[in-house]
Amino acid sequence: MRKHLLFGFLAAGLLAAAPPLPPAPPADVDSLKTQAINALDARYPDYRQVALSIWNFAEVGFKETKSSALLQKTLRDNGFTVQAGVAEIPTAFVATYGSGKPVIGILAEFDALPGLSQQAGTEKLPVAGRDAGHGCGHNLFGTASVAAGIELKKLIKEGKFKGTVKVYGTPAEEGGSGKVYLVRAGLFNGVDAVVHWHPSNQNRAIMSSYIANSSAKFRFHGIASHAAASPQRGRSALDGVEAMNHMVNMMREHVPQETRIHYIITNGGKAPNVVPEFAEVYYYVRHPNRDEVQQTFARVVKAAEGAALGTGTSMDYEIIGGTHELLLNETLARALQVNLERVGGVTYTPQEMAIGRQIQATLGFAAPAVETAATVQPFALSDGGGSSDVGDVSYIVPTVGLTAATWIPGTPAHSWQAVACSGQEIGTKGMMVAAKTMTLTAIDLFTNPALLEKATAEFRQDVGPYVYKPLLGDRKPALNYRD
């Protein structure tokens, strides 16, 4: 069974026979790792401030001007050469230090989510004048990745090992598929391995595949008229949207059970007494396999066409995003697990534990004990559920990631509780678990050629004859998709 198709199955038993541990690194690497951990601890106040600044910026996809500029400045100030505005995206960048092989990439995200304005407290309170919030913790994501890149740069500069480190500033992960454009532009060509992470409510090596996703905005055009005096003169664009939604909802009974379809009506008209001449609905279609996504999406398009025909309206649609499922690399994930266990989880102060229990009390369900943030989950395959443009990177270069407990255990992503945790010490402490683990894993990749060779061989076998093709086609970045 292909690892990137593992969804909806229990992890137990799927790894029939655990492969041997990754090749052992050179003996002196242990001291390098200790040095790196200590250096990151020493700079924690600086990185905490960067993360909280980005939390306060709360900029949505492709509009992360201040967030991107702060991360770029931090990298430049620490000796990186930064190429900004790559792949026709103003807020995307690639920061580089070193020369030659191996080339190790680190992914950095920094976009916020609309509609999740929230204070860094223990109750649901929006920030006045702000709509967005970091409900997926990307203020922490980008900062930890930059911190790891800077520490690796220091070790290269000190002559501890040779090679190149690249930090990729990747905007608009939340629906904008920012990394896909960087992949399409060839910016990962020649990279030997990529390390990433994601905020979470637990610490674990990522061994669950993000699922493939296609998204689009369907726009219906009708004829405006007085809804009471001359309704017969009008043709409602909103009727088109509602008819489409009804047909898609009936379709749910006849798609593979792992399929996920969600939508929001982004424009349903302006006044009840005016027949809407324009309406728009924004759709996501997901499945563990990209081929199933494309097939289901084609049926959604047919539903939209039928809805337009039946309501006397016209319809057009715009592909907004499209991402591959994540191709797992077990060799790299096992190496990362060793480093994650060395770093350990998050230890809260008594005050933070009290805050955590107050937040858990708002969840509405029983959550794991707050203390479990200090534990590292055992290495195992697990179910996936979300989508990420990291999937596209994983089909170009061997890719490995982790999650770190930046939110109180039990906290769901995309919630006000996640925003609140991401804006305080609970979040920034977890961020440093990720920064350290990525740094240590990259040290292994720089110093242990056998590990990289084994990971590359696994990657090539799993990709097989597949030739990468982006699901969003050749469209330009949807820079205004949040408008």
CSV table of C-alpha atoms in Angstrom, one decimal:
chain,number,residue,atom,x,y,z
A,1,MET,CA,0.0,0.0,0.0
A,2,ARG,CA,1.4,3.4,-1.0
A,3,LYS,CA,2.2,5.5,2.1
A,4,HIS,CA,0.6,8.6,0.8
A,5,LEU,CA,-2.8,6.8,0.4
A,6,LEU,CA,-3.0,5.8,4.0
A,7,PHE,CA,-6.3,7.4,5.2
A,8,GLY,CA,-9.2,6.0,7.1
A,9,PHE,CA,-7.2,3.0,8.3
A,10,LEU,CA,-5.7,2.3,11.7
A,11,ALA,CA,-2.0,2.6,11.9
A,12,ALA,CA,-1.5,-0.7,13.8
A,13,GLY,CA,-0.3,-3.4,11.5
A,14,LEU,CA,0.4,-1.3,8.4
A,15,LEU,CA,4.1,-1.2,9.1
A,16,ALA,CA,4.4,-5.0,8.9
A,17,ALA,CA,8.0,-5.1,9.7
A,18,ALA,CA,9.7,-2.0,11.0
A,19,PRO,CA,12.8,-1.2,9.0
A,20,PRO,CA,16.1,-0.9,10.7
A,21,LEU,CA,16.9,2.4,12.4
A,22,PRO,CA,18.4,5.1,10.2
A,23,PRO,CA,22.2,5.0,9.7
A,24,ALA,CA,24.0,6.2,12.8
A,25,PRO,CA,25.5,9.7,12.6
A,26,PRO,CA,29.2,10.5,13.3
A,27,ALA,CA,30.1,10.5,17.0
A,28,ASP,CA,30.9,14.2,17.2
A,29,VAL,CA,27.4,15.1,16.0
A,30,ASP,CA,26.1,14.8,19.5
A,31,SER,CA,28.0,17.8,20.7
A,32,LEU,CA,26.8,19.8,17.7
A,33,LYS,CA,23.2,19.0,18.7
A,34,THR,CA,23.8,20.1,22.3
A,35,GLN,CA,25.4,23.3,21.0
A,36,ALA,CA,22.4,24.0,18.8
A,37,ILE,CA,19.8,23.4,21.6
A,38,ASN,CA,21.7,25.7,23.9
A,39,ALA,CA,22.0,28.4,21.2
A,40,LEU,CA,18.3,28.2,20.4
A,41,ASP,CA,17.4,28.5,24.1
A,42,ALA,CA,19.6,31.6,24.4
A,43,ARG,CA,17.8,33.3,21.6
A,44,TYR,CA,14.3,32.3,22.7
A,45,PRO,CA,13.3,35.9,23.8
A,46,ASP,CA,14.1,37.2,20.3
A,47,TYR,CA,12.2,34.5,18.5
A,48,ARG,CA,9.3,34.8,20.9
A,49,GLN,CA,9.0,38.5,20.0
A,50,VAL,CA,9.1,37.7,16.3
A,51,ALA,CA,6.3,35.2,16.7
A,52,LEU,CA,4.1,37.5,18.8
A,53,SER,CA,4.6,40.4,16.3
A,54,ILE,CA,3.4,38.2,13.5
A,55,TRP,CA,0.5,37.0,15.7
A,56,ASN,CA,-0.5,40.7,16.0
A,57,PHE,CA,-0.1,41.4,12.3
A,58,ALA,CA,-2.6,38.6,11.6
A,59,GLU,CA,-2.4,38.9,7.8
A,60,VAL,CA,-4.3,36.6,5.5
A,61,GLY,CA,-3.0,34.7,2.5
A,62,PHE,CA,-0.9,36.6,-0.1
A,63,LYS,CA,-1.3,39.8,2.0
A,64,GLU,CA,1.3,39.0,4.7
A,65,THR,CA,3.4,42.0,3.9
A,66,LYS,CA,4.6,42.8,7.4
A,67,SER,CA,5.0,39.2,8.4
A,68,SER,CA,7.1,38.3,5.4
A,69,ALA,CA,9.2,41.5,5.8
A,70,LEU,CA,9.9,40.7,9.4
A,71,LEU,CA,11.1,37.2,8.7
A,72,GLN,CA,13.2,38.4,5.7
A,73,LYS,CA,14.8,41.0,7.9
A,74,THR,CA,15.6,38.5,10.6
A,75,LEU,CA,17.3,36.3,8.1
A,76,ARG,CA,19.2,39.1,6.4
A,77,ASP,CA,20.4,40.4,9.8
A,78,ASN,CA,21.8,36.9,10.4
A,79,GLY,CA,23.8,36.6,7.2
A,80,PHE,CA,21.3,35.1,4.7
A,81,THR,CA,20.9,36.3,1.1
A,82,VAL,CA,17.2,36.8,0.5
A,83,GLN,CA,15.4,36.6,-2.8
A,84,ALA,CA,12.0,38.2,-2.3
A,85,GLY,CA,8.9,38.2,-4.5
A,86,VAL,CA,9.6,34.8,-6.0
A,87,ALA,CA,7.2,32.8,-8.1
A,88,GLU,CA,5.2,36.0,-8.9
A,89,ILE,CA,4.1,36.2,-5.2
A,90,PRO,CA,5.1,39.5,-3.5
A,91,THR,CA,5.3,37.9,0.0
A,92,ALA,CA,7.2,34.7,-1.0
A,93,PHE,CA,10.9,34.5,-0.6
A,94,VAL,CA,13.9,32.2,-0.5
A,95,ALA,CA,16.7,32.8,1.9
A,96,THR,CA,20.0,31.1,1.3
A,97,TYR,CA,23.3,30.5,3.1
A,98,GLY,CA,26.3,28.3,2.2
A,99,SER,CA,27.3,26.6,-1.0
A,100,GLY,CA,27.4,23.1,-2.4
A,101,LYS,CA,25.8,19.9,-1.3
A,102,PRO,CA,23.8,18.8,0.5
A,103,VAL,CA,21.1,21.4,0.1
A,104,ILE,CA,18.6,21.3,2.9
A,105,GLY,CA,15.3,23.3,2.7
A,106,ILE,CA,13.1,24.5,5.6
A,107,LEU,CA,9.5,25.6,5.0
A,108,ALA,CA,8.2,28.7,6.7
A,109,GLU,CA,4.5,29.7,6.7
A,110,PHE,CA,3.0,32.9,8.2
A,111,ASP,CA,-0.6,33.5,7.0
A,112,ALA,CA,-3.6,33.9,9.3
A,113,LEU,CA,-7.2,32.8,8.9
A,114,PRO,CA,-10.1,35.2,8.3
A,115,GLY,CA,-12.9,35.4,10.9
A,116,LEU,CA,-10.8,34.2,13.8
A,117,SER,CA,-9.9,37.5,15.6
A,118,GLN,CA,-9.2,36.5,19.2
A,119,GLN,CA,-7.3,37.9,22.2
A,120,ALA,CA,-4.5,35.8,23.9
A,121,GLY,CA,-6.6,34.9,26.9
A,122,THR,CA,-8.9,32.2,28.3
A,123,GLU,CA,-12.3,33.3,26.9
A,124,LYS,CA,-13.7,34.0,23.5
A,125,LEU,CA,-13.0,37.7,23.0
A,126,PRO,CA,-12.1,39.2,19.5
A,127,VAL,CA,-9.5,41.9,19.0
A,128,ALA,CA,-11.3,45.2,18.2
A,129,GLY,CA,-10.8,46.2,14.6
A,130,ARG,CA,-9.2,42.9,13.5
A,131,ASP,CA,-10.9,40.1,11.5
A,132,ALA,CA,-8.2,37.5,11.2
A,133,GLY,CA,-6.3,35.4,13.6
A,134,HIS,CA,-3.6,32.7,13.7
A,135,GLY,CA,-6.0,29.8,14.2
A,136,CYS,CA,-3.4,27.4,12.7
A,137,GLY,CA,-0.4,28.9,14.5
A,138,HIS,CA,1.5,30.0,11.4
A,139,ASN,CA,3.0,32.9,13.4
A,140,LEU,CA,4.9,30.2,15.2
A,141,PHE,CA,5.5,28.1,12.1
A,142,GLY,CA,7.5,30.7,10.2
A,143,THR,CA,9.4,31.9,13.2
A,144,ALA,CA,10.6,28.4,14.3
A,145,SER,CA,11.7,27.6,10.7
A,146,VAL,CA,13.7,30.9,10.6
A,147,ALA,CA,15.2,30.0,13.9
A,148,ALA,CA,16.3,26.6,12.7
A,149,GLY,CA,17.7,28.1,9.5
A,150,ILE,CA,19.8,30.7,11.5
A,151,GLU,CA,21.2,28.0,13.8
A,152,LEU,CA,22.2,25.8,10.8
A,153,LYS,CA,23.8,28.8,9.1
A,154,LYS,CA,25.9,29.4,12.3
A,155,LEU,CA,27.2,25.9,12.2
A,156,ILE,CA,28.1,26.1,8.5
A,157,LYS,CA,29.9,29.4,9.1
A,158,GLU,CA,31.8,27.8,12.0
A,159,GLY,CA,33.0,25.0,9.6
A,160,LYS,CA,31.1,22.3,11.5
A,161,PHE,CA,29.8,20.9,8.2
A,162,LYS,CA,29.5,21.9,4.6
A,163,GLY,CA,26.4,22.5,2.4
A,164,THR,CA,23.6,25.0,1.8
A,165,VAL,CA,20.5,25.8,3.9
A,166,LYS,CA,17.5,27.4,2.3
A,167,VAL,CA,14.6,28.9,4.2
A,168,TYR,CA,11.4,29.1,2.0
A,169,GLY,CA,8.9,31.8,2.9
A,170,THR,CA,5.7,30.3,1.7
A,171,PRO,CA,2.6,32.4,1.9
A,172,ALA,CA,-1.1,31.5,1.7
A,173,GLU,CA,-1.0,27.9,2.8
A,174,GLU,CA,-4.6,28.3,4.0
A,175,GLY,CA,-6.3,27.7,0.7
A,176,GLY,CA,-4.0,29.7,-1.5
A,177,SER,CA,-1.6,26.8,-2.4
A,178,GLY,CA,1.4,29.1,-2.1
A,179,LYS,CA,4.0,26.4,-2.2
A,180,VAL,CA,2.6,25.0,-5.4
A,181,TYR,CA,3.7,28.1,-7.3
A,182,LEU,CA,7.2,27.8,-5.8
A,183,VAL,CA,7.4,24.1,-6.9
A,184,ARG,CA,6.1,25.1,-10.3
A,185,ALA,CA,8.7,27.8,-10.6
A,186,GLY,CA,11.5,25.2,-10.0
A,187,LEU,CA,12.6,26.7,-6.7
A,188,PHE,CA,13.0,23.3,-5.1
A,189,ASN,CA,15.1,21.8,-7.9
A,190,GLY,CA,18.4,20.6,-6.6
A,191,VAL,CA,17.3,20.5,-3.0
A,192,ASP,CA,18.2,17.2,-1.3
A,193,ALA,CA,15.7,17.2,1.5
A,194,VAL,CA,13.0,19.5,3.1
A,195,VAL,CA,12.1,19.8,6.7
A,196,HIS,CA,8.9,21.3,8.0
A,197,TRP,CA,6.5,21.3,11.0
A,198,HIS,CA,3.1,22.4,12.0
A,199,PRO,CA,1.6,23.7,15.3
A,200,SER,CA,-0.7,21.2,17.0
A,201,ASN,CA,-1.9,20.0,20.4
A,202,GLN,CA,0.7,17.2,20.6
A,203,ASN,CA,4.3,16.4,19.7
A,204,ARG,CA,4.8,13.7,17.0
A,205,ALA,CA,6.6,12.9,13.8
A,206,ILE,CA,4.2,13.4,10.9
A,207,MET,CA,3.2,9.9,9.7
A,208,SER,CA,-0.2,10.8,8.4
A,209,SER,CA,-0.8,12.0,4.9
A,210,TYR,CA,-2.3,15.4,4.2
A,211,ILE,CA,-5.1,14.8,1.7
A,212,ALA,CA,-5.3,16.2,-1.8
A,213,ASN,CA,-7.5,19.2,-2.4
A,214,SER,CA,-9.0,21.2,-5.2
A,215,SER,CA,-10.8,24.5,-4.6
A,216,ALA,CA,-12.7,26.9,-6.8
A,217,LYS,CA,-15.1,29.9,-6.7
A,218,PHE,CA,-18.3,29.3,-8.7
A,219,ARG,CA,-19.9,32.6,-9.9
A,220,PHE,CA,-23.5,32.8,-11.1
A,221,HIS,CA,-24.8,35.7,-13.1
A,222,GLY,CA,-28.5,36.4,-13.3
A,223,ILE,CA,-30.9,39.4,-14.0
A,224,ALA,CA,-31.8,41.9,-11.3
A,225,SER,CA,-35.4,42.8,-10.8
A,226,HIS,CA,-37.8,44.0,-8.1
A,227,ALA,CA,-38.5,40.9,-6.1
A,228,ALA,CA,-42.1,41.8,-5.4
A,229,ALA,CA,-43.2,44.1,-8.3
A,230,SER,CA,-41.7,42.2,-11.2
A,231,PRO,CA,-40.2,38.9,-10.1
A,232,GLN,CA,-40.9,37.4,-13.5
A,233,ARG,CA,-38.3,39.8,-15.0
A,234,GLY,CA,-35.5,38.5,-12.8
A,235,ARG,CA,-33.3,35.5,-12.9
A,236,SER,CA,-31.7,34.8,-9.4
A,237,ALA,CA,-28.0,34.1,-9.3
A,238,LEU,CA,-28.6,33.0,-5.7
A,239,ASP,CA,-31.0,30.3,-7.0
A,240,GLY,CA,-28.2,29.1,-9.1
A,241,VAL,CA,-25.9,28.8,-6.1
A,242,GLU,CA,-28.6,27.1,-4.0
A,243,ALA,CA,-29.5,24.7,-6.8
A,244,MET,CA,-25.8,23.8,-7.2
A,245,ASN,CA,-25.4,23.2,-3.4
A,246,HIS,CA,-28.5,21.0,-3.3
A,247,MET,CA,-27.2,18.8,-6.1
A,248,VAL,CA,-23.7,18.5,-4.6
A,249,ASN,CA,-25.3,17.6,-1.2
A,250,MET,CA,-27.2,14.8,-2.9
A,251,MET,CA,-24.0,13.7,-4.6
A,252,ARG,CA,-22.4,13.0,-1.2
A,253,GLU,CA,-24.2,9.7,-1.1
A,254,HIS,CA,-22.4,8.6,-4.2
A,255,VAL,CA,-18.8,9.5,-3.7
A,256,PRO,CA,-16.0,7.4,-1.9
A,257,GLN,CA,-16.5,7.6,1.8
A,258,GLU,CA,-13.1,9.4,2.4
A,259,THR,CA,-14.2,12.3,0.2
A,260,ARG,CA,-14.7,15.7,1.9
A,261,ILE,CA,-16.7,18.5,0.2
A,262,HIS,CA,-17.2,21.9,1.9
A,263,TYR,CA,-18.5,25.2,0.7
A,264,ILE,CA,-19.4,28.7,1.8
A,265,ILE,CA,-21.6,31.2,0.1
A,266,THR,CA,-19.3,34.3,-0.2
A,267,ASN,CA,-21.9,36.5,-2.0
A,268,GLY,CA,-25.6,35.8,-1.9
A,269,GLY,CA,-27.0,39.2,-3.0
A,270,LYS,CA,-27.3,42.6,-1.3
A,271,ALA,CA,-31.0,43.1,-0.4
A,272,PRO,CA,-34.0,40.7,-0.1
A,273,ASN,CA,-36.2,42.9,-2.4
A,274,VAL,CA,-33.7,42.7,-5.2
A,275,VAL,CA,-33.4,39.6,-7.3
A,276,PRO,CA,-29.6,38.9,-7.0
A,277,GLU,CA,-27.9,39.3,-10.4
A,278,PHE,CA,-24.6,37.9,-8.9
A,279,ALA,CA,-23.9,35.2,-6.4
A,280,GLU,CA,-20.7,33.2,-5.5
A,281,VAL,CA,-20.0,30.0,-3.7
A,282,TYR,CA,-16.5,28.8,-2.7
A,283,TYR,CA,-15.9,25.0,-2.8
A,284,TYR,CA,-13.2,22.6,-1.5
A,285,VAL,CA,-13.1,19.0,-2.7
A,286,ARG,CA,-10.7,16.6,-0.8
A,287,HIS,CA,-9.7,13.0,-0.9
A,288,PRO,CA,-6.6,11.0,0.0
A,289,ASN,CA,-5.9,10.5,-3.7
A,290,ARG,CA,-5.5,13.3,-6.2
A,291,ASP,CA,-7.1,11.4,-9.0
A,292,GLU,CA,-10.3,11.0,-6.9
A,293,VAL,CA,-10.2,14.7,-6.2
A,294,GLN,CA,-10.1,15.5,-9.8
A,295,GLN,CA,-13.0,13.1,-10.6
A,296,THR,CA,-15.2,14.4,-7.9
A,297,PHE,CA,-14.4,18.0,-8.7
A,298,ALA,CA,-15.5,17.4,-12.3
A,299,ARG,CA,-18.8,16.2,-11.0
A,300,VAL,CA,-19.1,19.4,-8.9
A,301,VAL,CA,-18.6,21.4,-12.1
A,302,LYS,CA,-21.3,19.5,-13.8
A,303,ALA,CA,-23.7,20.3,-10.9
A,304,ALA,CA,-22.9,24.0,-11.3
A,305,GLU,CA,-23.6,23.8,-15.1
A,306,GLY,CA,-26.9,22.1,-14.4
A,307,ALA,CA,-27.8,24.6,-11.8
A,308,ALA,CA,-27.2,27.4,-14.2
A,309,LEU,CA,-29.3,25.8,-16.9
A,310,GLY,CA,-32.2,25.1,-14.6
A,311,THR,CA,-32.3,28.6,-13.1
A,312,GLY,CA,-31.8,30.6,-16.3
A,313,THR,CA,-28.5,32.0,-15.2
A,314,SER,CA,-25.0,31.7,-16.4
A,315,MET,CA,-22.0,30.4,-14.5
A,316,ASP,CA,-18.2,30.6,-14.6
A,317,TYR,CA,-15.7,29.3,-12.1
A,318,GLU,CA,-12.1,30.1,-11.1
A,319,ILE,CA,-9.7,27.5,-9.8
A,320,ILE,CA,-8.3,28.9,-6.5
A,321,GLY,CA,-6.1,26.2,-5.2
A,322,GLY,CA,-5.0,22.6,-5.6
A,323,THR,CA,-2.7,20.5,-3.6
A,324,HIS,CA,-1.3,16.9,-3.7
A,325,GLU,CA,-1.5,14.4,-0.9
A,326,LEU,CA,1.6,14.2,1.3
A,327,LEU,CA,4.2,11.6,0.3
A,328,LEU,CA,5.6,10.3,3.5
A,329,ASN,CA,9.3,9.4,3.9
A,330,GLU,CA,9.6,6.8,6.7
A,331,THR,CA,13.4,7.0,6.7
A,332,LEU,CA,13.5,10.7,7.4
A,333,ALA,CA,10.5,10.4,9.8
A,334,ARG,CA,12.3,7.8,12.0
A,335,ALA,CA,15.4,10.0,12.1
A,336,LEU,CA,13.3,13.0,13.1
A,337,GLN,CA,11.5,10.9,15.8
A,338,VAL,CA,14.9,10.2,17.5
A,339,ASN,CA,15.6,14.0,17.6
A,340,LEU,CA,12.1,14.8,18.8
A,341,GLU,CA,12.5,12.4,21.7
A,342,ARG,CA,15.8,14.0,22.5
A,343,VAL,CA,14.2,17.5,22.6
A,344,GLY,CA,11.1,16.4,24.5
A,345,GLY,CA,7.8,18.1,24.8
A,346,VAL,CA,6.6,21.3,26.4
A,347,THR,CA,6.8,21.8,30.2
A,348,TYR,CA,4.3,24.4,31.6
A,349,THR,CA,4.7,26.5,34.6
A,350,PRO,CA,1.9,26.2,37.3
A,351,GLN,CA,0.4,29.4,35.9
A,352,GLU,CA,0.4,28.1,32.3
A,353,MET,CA,-1.2,24.9,33.5
A,354,ALA,CA,-4.0,26.9,35.2
A,355,ILE,CA,-4.5,28.8,31.9
A,356,GLY,CA,-4.5,25.6,30.0
A,357,ARG,CA,-7.2,24.1,32.2
A,358,GLN,CA,-9.4,27.2,31.8
A,359,ILE,CA,-9.1,27.0,28.0
A,360,GLN,CA,-9.9,23.2,28.1
A,361,ALA,CA,-13.0,24.0,30.0
A,362,THR,CA,-14.3,25.9,27.0
A,363,LEU,CA,-13.8,23.1,24.5
A,364,GLY,CA,-17.1,21.2,25.3
A,365,PHE,CA,-15.5,17.8,25.4
A,366,ALA,CA,-13.0,15.8,27.6
A,367,ALA,CA,-9.5,16.7,26.6
A,368,PRO,CA,-6.2,14.9,27.5
A,369,ALA,CA,-4.5,16.1,30.7
A,370,VAL,CA,-2.6,19.4,30.3
A,371,GLU,CA,0.6,17.7,31.4
A,372,THR,CA,0.6,15.5,28.2
A,373,ALA,CA,2.0,18.4,26.3
A,374,ALA,CA,5.3,17.3,27.8
A,375,THR,CA,5.1,13.9,26.1
A,376,VAL,CA,6.2,12.7,22.6
A,377,GLN,CA,3.9,10.4,20.8
A,378,PRO,CA,5.2,7.0,19.7
A,379,PHE,CA,6.2,6.6,16.1
A,380,ALA,CA,3.2,5.2,14.2
A,381,LEU,CA,1.1,5.7,11.1
A,382,SER,CA,-2.1,7.6,11.8
A,383,ASP,CA,-5.1,9.0,10.0
A,384,GLY,CA,-4.9,12.2,8.1
A,385,GLY,CA,-7.6,14.8,7.7
A,386,GLY,CA,-6.4,18.2,6.5
A,387,SER,CA,-4.7,19.4,3.3
A,388,SER,CA,-1.5,21.3,2.8
A,389,ASP,CA,0.6,22.5,-0.1
A,390,VAL,CA,3.5,20.7,1.5
A,391,GLY,CA,2.1,17.7,-0.4
A,392,ASP,CA,3.4,19.2,-3.7
A,393,VAL,CA,6.8,19.7,-2.2
A,394,SER,CA,6.9,16.1,-1.1
A,395,TYR,CA,6.6,14.9,-4.7
A,396,ILE,CA,9.7,16.9,-5.8
A,397,VAL,CA,12.1,16.3,-2.9
A,398,PRO,CA,12.2,13.9,0.2
A,399,THR,CA,10.2,15.7,2.8
A,400,VAL,CA,9.8,15.2,6.6
A,401,GLY,CA,7.9,17.1,9.3
A,402,LEU,CA,6.6,17.1,12.8
A,403,THR,CA,3.9,18.6,14.9
A,404,ALA,CA,4.6,20.4,18.2
A,405,ALA,CA,2.3,21.1,21.1
A,406,THR,CA,1.8,24.8,20.7
A,407,TRP,CA,-1.8,24.5,21.8
A,408,ILE,CA,-3.2,23.1,25.0
A,409,PRO,CA,-3.9,19.3,24.6
A,410,GLY,CA,-7.2,18.7,23.0
A,411,THR,CA,-7.4,22.1,21.3
A,412,PRO,CA,-8.6,21.8,17.6
A,413,ALA,CA,-7.0,23.8,14.9
A,414,HIS,CA,-8.9,26.7,13.3
A,415,SER,CA,-10.5,27.5,16.7
A,416,TRP,CA,-10.4,30.6,18.9
A,417,GLN,CA,-8.7,28.6,21.5
A,418,ALA,CA,-5.8,27.8,19.0
A,419,VAL,CA,-5.5,31.5,18.3
A,420,ALA,CA,-5.4,32.3,22.0
A,421,CYS,CA,-2.6,29.7,22.6
A,422,SER,CA,-0.6,30.9,19.6
A,423,GLY,CA,-0.4,34.4,21.0
A,424,GLN,CA,1.1,33.5,24.4
A,425,GLU,CA,3.9,31.6,26.1
A,426,ILE,CA,2.0,28.3,25.7
A,427,GLY,CA,2.5,28.6,21.9
A,428,THR,CA,6.0,30.0,21.8
A,429,LYS,CA,7.3,27.3,24.1
A,430,GLY,CA,6.0,24.7,21.7
A,431,MET,CA,7.5,26.6,18.8
A,432,MET,CA,10.9,26.0,20.2
A,433,VAL,CA,10.4,22.2,20.3
A,434,ALA,CA,9.9,22.4,16.6
A,435,ALA,CA,12.8,24.7,16.0
A,436,LYS,CA,15.2,22.4,17.9
A,437,THR,CA,13.9,19.2,16.3
A,438,MET,CA,14.2,20.6,12.8
A,439,THR,CA,17.7,21.9,13.5
A,440,LEU,CA,18.8,18.5,14.9
A,441,THR,CA,17.3,16.6,12.0
A,442,ALA,CA,18.9,18.9,9.5
A,443,ILE,CA,22.3,18.4,11.3
A,444,ASP,CA,21.8,14.7,10.6
A,445,LEU,CA,21.2,15.4,7.0
A,446,PHE,CA,24.3,17.6,6.7
A,447,THR,CA,26.6,15.1,8.5
A,448,ASN,CA,25.3,11.7,7.5
A,449,PRO,CA,25.3,11.0,3.8
A,450,ALA,CA,24.1,7.5,4.3
A,451,LEU,CA,20.8,8.8,5.8
A,452,LEU,CA,20.2,11.1,2.9
A,453,GLU,CA,21.0,8.4,0.4
A,454,LYS,CA,18.5,6.0,2.0
A,455,ALA,CA,15.8,8.7,2.2
A,456,THR,CA,16.4,9.5,-1.5
A,457,ALA,CA,16.1,5.9,-2.5
A,458,GLU,CA,12.8,5.5,-0.7
A,459,PHE,CA,11.5,8.7,-2.2
A,460,ARG,CA,12.4,7.6,-5.8
A,461,GLN,CA,10.7,4.2,-5.2
A,462,ASP,CA,7.5,5.8,-3.9
A,463,VAL,CA,7.2,8.4,-6.6
A,464,GLY,CA,7.8,5.8,-9.3
A,465,PRO,CA,7.0,6.8,-12.8
A,466,TYR,CA,4.6,9.6,-11.7
A,467,VAL,CA,5.5,13.0,-13.4
A,468,TYR,CA,4.4,15.8,-11.1
A,469,LYS,CA,1.6,18.1,-12.5
A,470,PRO,CA,0.1,20.8,-10.3
A,471,LEU,CA,-3.7,20.4,-9.7
A,472,LEU,CA,-4.2,24.1,-10.1
A,473,GLY,CA,-2.9,24.1,-13.7
A,474,ASP,CA,-1.0,27.1,-15.1
A,475,ARG,CA,-3.0,29.8,-13.4
A,476,LYS,CA,-1.2,32.7,-11.8
A,477,PRO,CA,-1.2,33.0,-8.0
A,478,ALA,CA,-4.7,34.0,-6.8
A,479,LEU,CA,-3.3,37.0,-4.9
A,480,ASN,CA,-6.8,38.3,-4.1
A,481,TYR,CA,-8.5,35.1,-3.2
A,482,ARG,CA,-9.3,36.4,0.3
A,483,ASP,CA,-11.1,39.4,-1.1
